[in-house]
Amino acid sequence: MAEAAQATPSVASRQESHSYLVFLLQVSRPGLWSTTALFYLMPLGHADFLHSGKLWLGLFFVLFPLGLVLYGVNDIVDAETDALNPRKGTFLFGSRGAREQLAALRWLIAVVQIPFLVAFYFFIGPRILWWYGLLLLAVGLYNAPGIALKGRPPFDVLIQASYLLVFVLSSWLNNAAQLPWQTFLFGAMFAMHSHIFGEVMDIEPDRLSGRRTTATSIGRVRAKILIAVFLCVESTLVAIYFWDWVITGFVAFGALWFLIDATLLWKNRAYRPREMRLFLWGWNAAALLGMLWNWTHGTLTHVVSAAGLRR
């Protein structure tokens, strides 16, 4: 009996540690890891994955420590809203932390950044301080009380262009050329339409909590049509500047899908949780295919001239 009594605190401690690790993984949004990895790898084209420690260091950083910054602060600020959101508390859609977990998260976000800041300063130099400054500015503008662009359409969508910092970090860390402005524009629009899609799935909990977003302001159908417009522009950019008909066709199909969704299928009906999970799994599959295509072709790393030559 005495041994059992002594073992119980140990078991409880292990269970608590496991629960917190699960929480941290959920905070970093594994459901979005493939998209983040796609952004990180896009400047690298046919990179040598096996022999580049810096590449793996940066990849791990953008998936987990950077995820803690981008989404952890959001989870702390949105604790009450997330409690109303049925898709939270999962690896696909993010955490729904207890008060104690969120309180500890504040410090962990900062502590986890320190070794990476030191490593990046060694590899990149003082430029990384500007990079971190812009990152923290974007996170602050998005979440800070009194500013909170997350509740100020259309700035809730426009601020998503800050994801382009991943392009910049990847190029610096891996000694790759910065992507052309056309790819930056494509990436910004991709991040924006992705965010609107998330807002479409969150219309009900956002309205319950009183948050105003682009999707709650213009409605579900118009938000889907807006996504289709973004995708049409992205498809046109790829066709004109990169001559990649596979990406052009894939993105154009996405635009057509959202138009059909808005006018014939779901229309103004909310997605069910099972449908949301299915959509996100499909999204991840598309991102993985995008990574493979980028590694084999590197299309978006160079603009194609009118003569069909890369420059």
PDB file of C-alpha atoms in Angstrom:
ATOM      1  CA  MET A   1       0.000   0.000   0.000  1.00  0.00           C
ATOM      2  CA  ALA A   2       2.843   2.388   0.866  1.00  0.00           C
ATOM      3  CA  GLU A   3       4.546   1.692  -2.472  1.00  0.00           C
ATOM      4  CA  ALA A   4       1.307   2.346  -4.328  1.00  0.00           C
ATOM      5  CA  ALA A   5       0.831   5.601  -2.455  1.00  0.00           C
ATOM      6  CA  GLN A   6       4.370   6.689  -3.393  1.00  0.00           C
ATOM      7  CA  ALA A   7       3.858   5.735  -7.058  1.00  0.00           C
ATOM      8  CA  THR A   8       0.646   7.697  -7.444  1.00  0.00           C
ATOM      9  CA  PRO A   9       2.255  11.185  -7.432  1.00  0.00           C
ATOM     10  CA  SER A  10       4.797   9.961  -9.977  1.00  0.00           C
ATOM     11  CA  VAL A  11       2.073   8.648 -12.277  1.00  0.00           C
ATOM     12  CA  ALA A  12       0.113  11.874 -11.870  1.00  0.00           C
ATOM     13  CA  SER A  13       3.235  13.889 -12.657  1.00  0.00           C
ATOM     14  CA  ARG A  14       3.866  11.890 -15.833  1.00  0.00           C
ATOM     15  CA  GLN A  15       0.266  12.286 -16.897  1.00  0.00           C
ATOM     16  CA  GLU A  16       0.453  16.031 -16.296  1.00  0.00           C
ATOM     17  CA  SER A  17       3.702  16.295 -18.303  1.00  0.00           C
ATOM     18  CA  HIS A  18       2.181  14.290 -21.143  1.00  0.00           C
ATOM     19  CA  SER A  19      -0.919  16.474 -21.102  1.00  0.00           C
ATOM     20  CA  TYR A  20       1.215  19.624 -21.319  1.00  0.00           C
ATOM     21  CA  LEU A  21       3.279  18.244 -24.199  1.00  0.00           C
ATOM     22  CA  VAL A  22       0.063  17.447 -26.060  1.00  0.00           C
ATOM     23  CA  PHE A  23      -1.121  20.985 -25.356  1.00  0.00           C
ATOM     24  CA  LEU A  24       2.128  22.487 -26.693  1.00  0.00           C
ATOM     25  CA  LEU A  25       1.903  20.442 -29.873  1.00  0.00           C
ATOM     26  CA  GLN A  26      -1.670  21.609 -30.359  1.00  0.00           C
ATOM     27  CA  VAL A  27      -0.581  25.220 -29.833  1.00  0.00           C
ATOM     28  CA  SER A  28       1.959  24.914 -32.667  1.00  0.00           C
ATOM     29  CA  ARG A  29      -0.838  23.845 -35.071  1.00  0.00           C
ATOM     30  CA  PRO A  30       0.388  20.572 -36.638  1.00  0.00           C
ATOM     31  CA  GLY A  31      -2.571  20.910 -38.994  1.00  0.00           C
ATOM     32  CA  LEU A  32      -0.758  23.846 -40.590  1.00  0.00           C
ATOM     33  CA  TRP A  33       2.770  22.422 -40.504  1.00  0.00           C
ATOM     34  CA  SER A  34       2.676  21.323 -44.138  1.00  0.00           C
ATOM     35  CA  THR A  35       1.694  24.823 -45.280  1.00  0.00           C
ATOM     36  CA  THR A  36       4.403  26.430 -43.143  1.00  0.00           C
ATOM     37  CA  ALA A  37       6.961  23.933 -44.450  1.00  0.00           C
ATOM     38  CA  LEU A  38       5.891  24.737 -48.010  1.00  0.00           C
ATOM     39  CA  PHE A  39       6.604  28.433 -47.367  1.00  0.00           C
ATOM     40  CA  TYR A  40       9.971  27.633 -45.804  1.00  0.00           C
ATOM     41  CA  LEU A  41      11.072  25.334 -48.630  1.00  0.00           C
ATOM     42  CA  MET A  42       9.788  27.466 -51.503  1.00  0.00           C
ATOM     43  CA  PRO A  43      12.960  29.602 -51.858  1.00  0.00           C
ATOM     44  CA  LEU A  44      15.174  26.502 -51.855  1.00  0.00           C
ATOM     45  CA  GLY A  45      13.987  24.599 -54.913  1.00  0.00           C
ATOM     46  CA  HIS A  46      15.992  21.383 -55.326  1.00  0.00           C
ATOM     47  CA  ALA A  47      17.748  21.670 -51.969  1.00  0.00           C
ATOM     48  CA  ASP A  48      20.114  19.080 -50.520  1.00  0.00           C
ATOM     49  CA  PHE A  49      18.039  17.950 -47.554  1.00  0.00           C
ATOM     50  CA  LEU A  50      20.410  15.247 -46.358  1.00  0.00           C
ATOM     51  CA  HIS A  51      23.539  17.340 -45.854  1.00  0.00           C
ATOM     52  CA  SER A  52      22.267  20.676 -44.604  1.00  0.00           C
ATOM     53  CA  GLY A  53      21.944  20.972 -40.848  1.00  0.00           C
ATOM     54  CA  LYS A  54      20.933  24.631 -41.149  1.00  0.00           C
ATOM     55  CA  LEU A  55      18.016  23.655 -43.389  1.00  0.00           C
ATOM     56  CA  TRP A  56      16.664  21.241 -40.764  1.00  0.00           C
ATOM     57  CA  LEU A  57      17.294  23.725 -37.958  1.00  0.00           C
ATOM     58  CA  GLY A  58      15.241  26.347 -39.771  1.00  0.00           C
ATOM     59  CA  LEU A  59      12.515  23.867 -40.695  1.00  0.00           C
ATOM     60  CA  PHE A  60      12.106  22.751 -37.086  1.00  0.00           C
ATOM     61  CA  PHE A  61      12.043  26.375 -35.979  1.00  0.00           C
ATOM     62  CA  VAL A  62       9.236  27.458 -38.309  1.00  0.00           C
ATOM     63  CA  LEU A  63       7.148  24.425 -37.383  1.00  0.00           C
ATOM     64  CA  PHE A  64       7.399  24.506 -33.595  1.00  0.00           C
ATOM     65  CA  PRO A  65       9.082  27.529 -31.918  1.00  0.00           C
ATOM     66  CA  LEU A  66       7.708  29.964 -34.507  1.00  0.00           C
ATOM     67  CA  GLY A  67       4.337  28.244 -34.241  1.00  0.00           C
ATOM     68  CA  LEU A  68       4.361  28.876 -30.501  1.00  0.00           C
ATOM     69  CA  VAL A  69       4.862  32.591 -31.147  1.00  0.00           C
ATOM     70  CA  LEU A  70       2.296  32.952 -33.919  1.00  0.00           C
ATOM     71  CA  TYR A  71      -0.419  30.811 -32.411  1.00  0.00           C
ATOM     72  CA  GLY A  72       0.452  30.688 -28.703  1.00  0.00           C
ATOM     73  CA  VAL A  73      -0.076  34.407 -28.171  1.00  0.00           C
ATOM     74  CA  ASN A  74      -3.310  34.090 -30.114  1.00  0.00           C
ATOM     75  CA  ASP A  75      -4.460  31.204 -27.898  1.00  0.00           C
ATOM     76  CA  ILE A  76      -3.707  33.175 -24.734  1.00  0.00           C
ATOM     77  CA  VAL A  77      -5.663  36.199 -25.927  1.00  0.00           C
ATOM     78  CA  ASP A  78      -8.512  34.116 -27.381  1.00  0.00           C
ATOM     79  CA  ALA A  79      -9.030  31.736 -24.455  1.00  0.00           C
ATOM     80  CA  GLU A  80     -12.678  32.719 -23.978  1.00  0.00           C
ATOM     81  CA  THR A  81     -13.464  32.590 -27.700  1.00  0.00           C
ATOM     82  CA  ASP A  82     -11.738  29.218 -28.134  1.00  0.00           C
ATOM     83  CA  ALA A  83     -13.867  27.765 -25.346  1.00  0.00           C
ATOM     84  CA  LEU A  84     -16.864  28.259 -27.674  1.00  0.00           C
ATOM     85  CA  ASN A  85     -15.146  26.757 -30.708  1.00  0.00           C
ATOM     86  CA  PRO A  86     -15.921  23.046 -31.288  1.00  0.00           C
ATOM     87  CA  ARG A  87     -12.906  22.524 -33.556  1.00  0.00           C
ATOM     88  CA  LYS A  88     -10.370  23.635 -30.922  1.00  0.00           C
ATOM     89  CA  GLY A  89      -8.523  21.228 -28.639  1.00  0.00           C
ATOM     90  CA  THR A  90      -7.174  19.142 -31.541  1.00  0.00           C
ATOM     91  CA  PHE A  91      -3.895  18.692 -33.383  1.00  0.00           C
ATOM     92  CA  LEU A  92      -5.504  19.830 -36.619  1.00  0.00           C
ATOM     93  CA  PHE A  93      -7.076  23.078 -35.420  1.00  0.00           C
ATOM     94  CA  GLY A  94      -5.188  24.121 -32.318  1.00  0.00           C
ATOM     95  CA  SER A  95      -5.351  24.100 -28.542  1.00  0.00           C
ATOM     96  CA  ARG A  96      -7.998  24.848 -25.975  1.00  0.00           C
ATOM     97  CA  GLY A  97      -5.775  25.243 -22.935  1.00  0.00           C
ATOM     98  CA  ALA A  98      -6.623  25.346 -19.253  1.00  0.00           C
ATOM     99  CA  ARG A  99      -5.848  28.547 -17.359  1.00  0.00           C
ATOM    100  CA  GLU A 100      -2.709  27.066 -15.786  1.00  0.00           C
ATOM    101  CA  GLN A 101      -1.433  25.825 -19.156  1.00  0.00           C
ATOM    102  CA  LEU A 102      -1.949  29.209 -20.799  1.00  0.00           C
ATOM    103  CA  ALA A 103      -0.236  30.999 -17.903  1.00  0.00           C
ATOM    104  CA  ALA A 104       2.858  28.802 -18.249  1.00  0.00           C
ATOM    105  CA  LEU A 105       2.778  29.205 -22.022  1.00  0.00           C
ATOM    106  CA  ARG A 106       3.588  32.922 -21.752  1.00  0.00           C
ATOM    107  CA  TRP A 107       7.050  32.180 -20.396  1.00  0.00           C
ATOM    108  CA  LEU A 108       7.713  29.116 -22.491  1.00  0.00           C
ATOM    109  CA  ILE A 109       7.159  31.025 -25.745  1.00  0.00           C
ATOM    110  CA  ALA A 110       9.955  33.435 -24.791  1.00  0.00           C
ATOM    111  CA  VAL A 111      12.350  30.815 -23.402  1.00  0.00           C
ATOM    112  CA  VAL A 112      12.099  28.571 -26.475  1.00  0.00           C
ATOM    113  CA  GLN A 113      13.144  31.450 -28.751  1.00  0.00           C
ATOM    114  CA  ILE A 114      16.484  32.098 -27.001  1.00  0.00           C
ATOM    115  CA  PRO A 115      18.610  29.214 -28.427  1.00  0.00           C
ATOM    116  CA  PHE A 116      17.269  29.849 -31.929  1.00  0.00           C
ATOM    117  CA  LEU A 117      17.924  33.572 -31.704  1.00  0.00           C
ATOM    118  CA  VAL A 118      21.521  32.815 -30.697  1.00  0.00           C
ATOM    119  CA  ALA A 119      21.958  30.241 -33.492  1.00  0.00           C
ATOM    120  CA  PHE A 120      20.424  32.507 -36.136  1.00  0.00           C
ATOM    121  CA  TYR A 121      22.582  35.428 -34.999  1.00  0.00           C
ATOM    122  CA  PHE A 122      25.629  33.206 -35.501  1.00  0.00           C
ATOM    123  CA  PHE A 123      24.532  32.045 -38.971  1.00  0.00           C
ATOM    124  CA  ILE A 124      22.795  35.186 -40.254  1.00  0.00           C
ATOM    125  CA  GLY A 125      24.163  38.076 -38.231  1.00  0.00           C
ATOM    126  CA  PRO A 126      22.429  41.192 -36.869  1.00  0.00           C
ATOM    127  CA  ARG A 127      19.755  41.037 -39.585  1.00  0.00           C
ATOM    128  CA  ILE A 128      17.934  38.439 -37.506  1.00  0.00           C
ATOM    129  CA  LEU A 129      17.186  41.120 -34.890  1.00  0.00           C
ATOM    130  CA  TRP A 130      15.243  43.079 -37.503  1.00  0.00           C
ATOM    131  CA  TRP A 131      13.471  39.878 -38.502  1.00  0.00           C
ATOM    132  CA  TYR A 132      12.426  39.137 -34.922  1.00  0.00           C
ATOM    133  CA  GLY A 133      11.402  42.776 -34.469  1.00  0.00           C
ATOM    134  CA  LEU A 134       9.060  42.616 -37.469  1.00  0.00           C
ATOM    135  CA  LEU A 135       7.698  39.274 -36.269  1.00  0.00           C
ATOM    136  CA  LEU A 136       6.884  40.608 -32.795  1.00  0.00           C
ATOM    137  CA  LEU A 137       5.388  43.768 -34.315  1.00  0.00           C
ATOM    138  CA  ALA A 138       3.051  41.699 -36.494  1.00  0.00           C
ATOM    139  CA  VAL A 139       2.054  39.440 -33.578  1.00  0.00           C
ATOM    140  CA  GLY A 140       1.475  42.493 -31.376  1.00  0.00           C
ATOM    141  CA  LEU A 141      -0.618  44.337 -33.958  1.00  0.00           C
ATOM    142  CA  TYR A 142      -2.725  41.236 -34.487  1.00  0.00           C
ATOM    143  CA  ASN A 143      -3.372  40.453 -30.813  1.00  0.00           C
ATOM    144  CA  ALA A 144      -2.729  43.499 -28.592  1.00  0.00           C
ATOM    145  CA  PRO A 145      -5.804  44.856 -26.760  1.00  0.00           C
ATOM    146  CA  GLY A 146      -6.834  48.217 -28.150  1.00  0.00           C
ATOM    147  CA  ILE A 147      -5.294  47.416 -31.538  1.00  0.00           C
ATOM    148  CA  ALA A 148      -6.114  43.752 -32.205  1.00  0.00           C
ATOM    149  CA  LEU A 149      -6.215  43.764 -35.995  1.00  0.00           C
ATOM    150  CA  LYS A 150      -7.748  40.297 -35.764  1.00  0.00           C
ATOM    151  CA  GLY A 151     -11.037  42.080 -35.053  1.00  0.00           C
ATOM    152  CA  ARG A 152     -10.671  44.928 -37.580  1.00  0.00           C
ATOM    153  CA  PRO A 153     -11.587  43.916 -41.138  1.00  0.00           C
ATOM    154  CA  PRO A 154      -9.906  44.017 -43.624  1.00  0.00           C
ATOM    155  CA  PHE A 155      -6.700  44.329 -41.563  1.00  0.00           C
ATOM    156  CA  ASP A 156      -7.331  40.890 -40.074  1.00  0.00           C
ATOM    157  CA  VAL A 157      -6.671  39.546 -43.579  1.00  0.00           C
ATOM    158  CA  LEU A 158      -3.954  41.975 -44.724  1.00  0.00           C
ATOM    159  CA  ILE A 159      -1.752  41.292 -41.662  1.00  0.00           C
ATOM    160  CA  GLN A 160      -1.390  37.697 -42.868  1.00  0.00           C
ATOM    161  CA  ALA A 161       1.224  38.973 -45.328  1.00  0.00           C
ATOM    162  CA  SER A 162       3.615  38.820 -42.355  1.00  0.00           C
ATOM    163  CA  TYR A 163       3.952  35.088 -43.123  1.00  0.00           C
ATOM    164  CA  LEU A 164       6.330  36.230 -45.870  1.00  0.00           C
ATOM    165  CA  LEU A 165       8.924  36.535 -43.106  1.00  0.00           C
ATOM    166  CA  VAL A 166       9.311  32.754 -43.492  1.00  0.00           C
ATOM    167  CA  PHE A 167      10.501  33.294 -47.089  1.00  0.00           C
ATOM    168  CA  VAL A 168      13.069  35.814 -45.896  1.00  0.00           C
ATOM    169  CA  LEU A 169      14.380  33.653 -43.050  1.00  0.00           C
ATOM    170  CA  SER A 170      14.723  30.611 -45.282  1.00  0.00           C
ATOM    171  CA  SER A 171      16.702  32.522 -47.913  1.00  0.00           C
ATOM    172  CA  TRP A 172      19.017  34.075 -45.316  1.00  0.00           C
ATOM    173  CA  LEU A 173      19.634  30.896 -43.375  1.00  0.00           C
ATOM    174  CA  ASN A 174      20.217  28.689 -46.419  1.00  0.00           C
ATOM    175  CA  ASN A 175      22.176  31.231 -48.486  1.00  0.00           C
ATOM    176  CA  ALA A 176      19.523  31.228 -51.206  1.00  0.00           C
ATOM    177  CA  ALA A 177      18.485  34.163 -53.371  1.00  0.00           C
ATOM    178  CA  GLN A 178      15.406  36.039 -52.218  1.00  0.00           C
ATOM    179  CA  LEU A 179      12.325  35.094 -54.207  1.00  0.00           C
ATOM    180  CA  PRO A 180      11.043  37.462 -56.909  1.00  0.00           C
ATOM    181  CA  TRP A 181       8.362  39.959 -55.930  1.00  0.00           C
ATOM    182  CA  GLN A 182       5.807  37.969 -57.916  1.00  0.00           C
ATOM    183  CA  THR A 183       6.349  34.995 -55.611  1.00  0.00           C
ATOM    184  CA  PHE A 184       6.103  37.261 -52.567  1.00  0.00           C
ATOM    185  CA  LEU A 185       2.764  38.549 -53.887  1.00  0.00           C
ATOM    186  CA  PHE A 186       1.586  34.994 -54.544  1.00  0.00           C
ATOM    187  CA  GLY A 187       2.619  33.960 -51.023  1.00  0.00           C
ATOM    188  CA  ALA A 188       0.899  36.950 -49.420  1.00  0.00           C
ATOM    189  CA  MET A 189      -2.350  36.237 -51.246  1.00  0.00           C
ATOM    190  CA  PHE A 190      -2.069  32.540 -50.401  1.00  0.00           C
ATOM    191  CA  ALA A 191      -1.716  33.373 -46.698  1.00  0.00           C
ATOM    192  CA  MET A 192      -4.671  35.771 -46.905  1.00  0.00           C
ATOM    193  CA  HIS A 193      -7.074  33.402 -48.620  1.00  0.00           C
ATOM    194  CA  SER A 194      -6.048  30.643 -46.186  1.00  0.00           C
ATOM    195  CA  HIS A 195      -6.913  32.915 -43.267  1.00  0.00           C
ATOM    196  CA  ILE A 196     -10.311  33.808 -44.725  1.00  0.00           C
ATOM    197  CA  PHE A 197     -11.068  30.098 -45.043  1.00  0.00           C
ATOM    198  CA  GLY A 198     -10.288  29.690 -41.338  1.00  0.00           C
ATOM    199  CA  GLU A 199     -12.593  32.605 -40.569  1.00  0.00           C
ATOM    200  CA  VAL A 200     -15.378  30.968 -42.585  1.00  0.00           C
ATOM    201  CA  MET A 201     -15.098  27.886 -40.373  1.00  0.00           C
ATOM    202  CA  ASP A 202     -15.158  30.093 -37.245  1.00  0.00           C
ATOM    203  CA  ILE A 203     -18.122  32.352 -38.077  1.00  0.00           C
ATOM    204  CA  GLU A 204     -20.419  30.927 -35.399  1.00  0.00           C
ATOM    205  CA  PRO A 205     -18.000  31.007 -32.428  1.00  0.00           C
ATOM    206  CA  ASP A 206     -16.698  34.424 -33.536  1.00  0.00           C
ATOM    207  CA  ARG A 207     -20.226  35.841 -33.589  1.00  0.00           C
ATOM    208  CA  LEU A 208     -21.003  34.279 -30.210  1.00  0.00           C
ATOM    209  CA  SER A 209     -17.940  35.953 -28.708  1.00  0.00           C
ATOM    210  CA  GLY A 210     -18.648  39.276 -30.421  1.00  0.00           C
ATOM    211  CA  ARG A 211     -15.557  39.236 -32.625  1.00  0.00           C
ATOM    212  CA  ARG A 212     -15.834  41.020 -35.951  1.00  0.00           C
ATOM    213  CA  THR A 213     -13.852  39.466 -38.807  1.00  0.00           C
ATOM    214  CA  THR A 214     -13.945  39.785 -42.562  1.00  0.00           C
ATOM    215  CA  ALA A 215     -16.025  36.597 -42.772  1.00  0.00           C
ATOM    216  CA  THR A 216     -18.527  37.668 -40.100  1.00  0.00           C
ATOM    217  CA  SER A 217     -18.798  41.096 -41.753  1.00  0.00           C
ATOM    218  CA  ILE A 218     -19.466  40.049 -45.344  1.00  0.00           C
ATOM    219  CA  GLY A 219     -21.059  36.669 -44.635  1.00  0.00           C
ATOM    220  CA  ARG A 220     -20.143  33.114 -45.469  1.00  0.00           C
ATOM    221  CA  VAL A 221     -21.086  33.140 -49.172  1.00  0.00           C
ATOM    222  CA  ARG A 222     -19.276  36.401 -50.001  1.00  0.00           C
ATOM    223  CA  ALA A 223     -16.239  35.233 -48.023  1.00  0.00           C
ATOM    224  CA  LYS A 224     -16.035  32.078 -50.141  1.00  0.00           C
ATOM    225  CA  ILE A 225     -16.364  34.147 -53.310  1.00  0.00           C
ATOM    226  CA  LEU A 226     -13.578  36.406 -52.013  1.00  0.00           C
ATOM    227  CA  ILE A 227     -11.383  33.328 -51.563  1.00  0.00           C
ATOM    228  CA  ALA A 228     -12.151  32.363 -55.162  1.00  0.00           C
ATOM    229  CA  VAL A 229     -11.126  35.854 -56.315  1.00  0.00           C
ATOM    230  CA  PHE A 230      -7.814  35.568 -54.466  1.00  0.00           C
ATOM    231  CA  LEU A 231      -7.216  32.165 -56.045  1.00  0.00           C
ATOM    232  CA  CYS A 232      -8.004  33.499 -59.517  1.00  0.00           C
ATOM    233  CA  VAL A 233      -5.422  36.253 -59.092  1.00  0.00           C
ATOM    234  CA  GLU A 234      -2.864  33.763 -57.770  1.00  0.00           C
ATOM    235  CA  SER A 235      -3.498  31.474 -60.722  1.00  0.00           C
ATOM    236  CA  THR A 236      -3.072  34.376 -63.142  1.00  0.00           C
ATOM    237  CA  LEU A 237       0.213  35.395 -61.485  1.00  0.00           C
ATOM    238  CA  VAL A 238       1.638  31.901 -61.892  1.00  0.00           C
ATOM    239  CA  ALA A 239       0.476  31.657 -65.519  1.00  0.00           C
ATOM    240  CA  ILE A 240       1.902  35.039 -66.550  1.00  0.00           C
ATOM    241  CA  TYR A 241       5.188  35.104 -64.653  1.00  0.00           C
ATOM    242  CA  PHE A 242       6.158  31.466 -64.093  1.00  0.00           C
ATOM    243  CA  TRP A 243       4.515  29.479 -66.906  1.00  0.00           C
ATOM    244  CA  ASP A 244       3.764  26.570 -64.604  1.00  0.00           C
ATOM    245  CA  TRP A 245       0.514  25.129 -65.877  1.00  0.00           C
ATOM    246  CA  VAL A 246       0.294  22.481 -63.154  1.00  0.00           C
ATOM    247  CA  ILE A 247       0.238  25.065 -60.349  1.00  0.00           C
ATOM    248  CA  THR A 248      -1.934  27.368 -62.475  1.00  0.00           C
ATOM    249  CA  GLY A 249      -4.485  24.624 -63.045  1.00  0.00           C
ATOM    250  CA  PHE A 250      -4.426  23.439 -59.448  1.00  0.00           C
ATOM    251  CA  VAL A 251      -5.023  26.921 -58.051  1.00  0.00           C
ATOM    252  CA  ALA A 252      -7.688  27.639 -60.672  1.00  0.00           C
ATOM    253  CA  PHE A 253      -9.453  24.428 -59.642  1.00  0.00           C
ATOM    254  CA  GLY A 254      -9.430  25.705 -56.060  1.00  0.00           C
ATOM    255  CA  ALA A 255     -11.120  28.918 -57.224  1.00  0.00           C
ATOM    256  CA  LEU A 256     -13.761  26.904 -59.068  1.00  0.00           C
ATOM    257  CA  TRP A 257     -14.323  24.723 -55.984  1.00  0.00           C
ATOM    258  CA  PHE A 258     -15.042  27.689 -53.728  1.00  0.00           C
ATOM    259  CA  LEU A 259     -17.425  29.168 -56.293  1.00  0.00           C
ATOM    260  CA  ILE A 260     -19.313  25.855 -56.435  1.00  0.00           C
ATOM    261  CA  ASP A 261     -19.235  25.666 -52.628  1.00  0.00           C
ATOM    262  CA  ALA A 262     -20.693  29.183 -52.356  1.00  0.00           C
ATOM    263  CA  THR A 263     -23.397  28.812 -55.013  1.00  0.00           C
ATOM    264  CA  LEU A 264     -24.366  25.134 -55.216  1.00  0.00           C
ATOM    265  CA  LEU A 265     -23.109  23.005 -52.327  1.00  0.00           C
ATOM    266  CA  TRP A 266     -22.824  24.414 -48.783  1.00  0.00           C
ATOM    267  CA  LYS A 267     -23.859  27.961 -49.728  1.00  0.00           C
ATOM    268  CA  ASN A 268     -24.555  29.693 -46.393  1.00  0.00           C
ATOM    269  CA  ARG A 269     -24.617  26.458 -44.387  1.00  0.00           C
ATOM    270  CA  ALA A 270     -21.921  25.977 -41.758  1.00  0.00           C
ATOM    271  CA  TYR A 271     -19.438  23.163 -42.221  1.00  0.00           C
ATOM    272  CA  ARG A 272     -19.789  20.302 -39.789  1.00  0.00           C
ATOM    273  CA  PRO A 273     -16.720  19.306 -37.726  1.00  0.00           C
ATOM    274  CA  ARG A 274     -16.206  16.153 -39.781  1.00  0.00           C
ATOM    275  CA  GLU A 275     -16.262  18.202 -42.982  1.00  0.00           C
ATOM    276  CA  MET A 276     -13.767  20.687 -41.540  1.00  0.00           C
ATOM    277  CA  ARG A 277     -11.388  17.847 -40.695  1.00  0.00           C
ATOM    278  CA  LEU A 278     -11.748  16.429 -44.192  1.00  0.00           C
ATOM    279  CA  PHE A 279     -11.030  19.821 -45.765  1.00  0.00           C
ATOM    280  CA  LEU A 280      -7.900  20.311 -43.675  1.00  0.00           C
ATOM    281  CA  TRP A 281      -6.595  16.836 -44.490  1.00  0.00           C
ATOM    282  CA  GLY A 282      -7.100  17.669 -48.158  1.00  0.00           C
ATOM    283  CA  TRP A 283      -5.326  20.986 -47.604  1.00  0.00           C
ATOM    284  CA  ASN A 284      -2.353  19.166 -46.074  1.00  0.00           C
ATOM    285  CA  ALA A 285      -2.227  16.681 -48.942  1.00  0.00           C
ATOM    286  CA  ALA A 286      -2.164  19.578 -51.419  1.00  0.00           C
ATOM    287  CA  ALA A 287       0.661  21.269 -49.476  1.00  0.00           C
ATOM    288  CA  LEU A 288       2.719  18.051 -49.474  1.00  0.00           C
ATOM    289  CA  LEU A 289       2.256  17.738 -53.224  1.00  0.00           C
ATOM    290  CA  GLY A 290       3.293  21.400 -53.511  1.00  0.00           C
ATOM    291  CA  MET A 291       6.510  20.676 -51.592  1.00  0.00           C
ATOM    292  CA  LEU A 292       7.305  17.759 -53.895  1.00  0.00           C
ATOM    293  CA  TRP A 293       6.618  19.855 -56.997  1.00  0.00           C
ATOM    294  CA  ASN A 294       8.736  22.708 -55.659  1.00  0.00           C
ATOM    295  CA  TRP A 295      11.636  20.340 -54.945  1.00  0.00           C
ATOM    296  CA  THR A 296      11.527  18.782 -58.412  1.00  0.00           C
ATOM    297  CA  HIS A 297      10.815  21.950 -60.425  1.00  0.00           C
ATOM    298  CA  GLY A 298      11.446  25.074 -58.302  1.00  0.00           C
ATOM    299  CA  THR A 299       9.076  26.955 -60.587  1.00  0.00           C
ATOM    300  CA  LEU A 300       8.311  29.876 -58.300  1.00  0.00           C
ATOM    301  CA  THR A 301      11.960  30.681 -57.603  1.00  0.00           C
ATOM    302  CA  HIS A 302      12.532  32.368 -60.974  1.00  0.00           C
ATOM    303  CA  VAL A 303      10.378  34.488 -63.270  1.00  0.00           C
ATOM    304  CA  VAL A 304      10.085  33.316 -66.870  1.00  0.00           C
ATOM    305  CA  SER A 305      10.727  35.965 -69.524  1.00  0.00           C
ATOM    306  CA  ALA A 306       8.607  36.486 -72.616  1.00  0.00           C
ATOM    307  CA  ALA A 307      11.060  34.300 -74.526  1.00  0.00           C
ATOM    308  CA  GLY A 308      10.421  31.435 -72.099  1.00  0.00           C
ATOM    309  CA  LEU A 309      13.776  31.805 -70.321  1.00  0.00           C
ATOM    310  CA  ARG A 310      14.173  31.893 -66.543  1.00  0.00           C
ATOM    311  CA  ARG A 311      15.760  34.987 -65.052  1.00  0.00           C
TER     312      ARG A 311
END
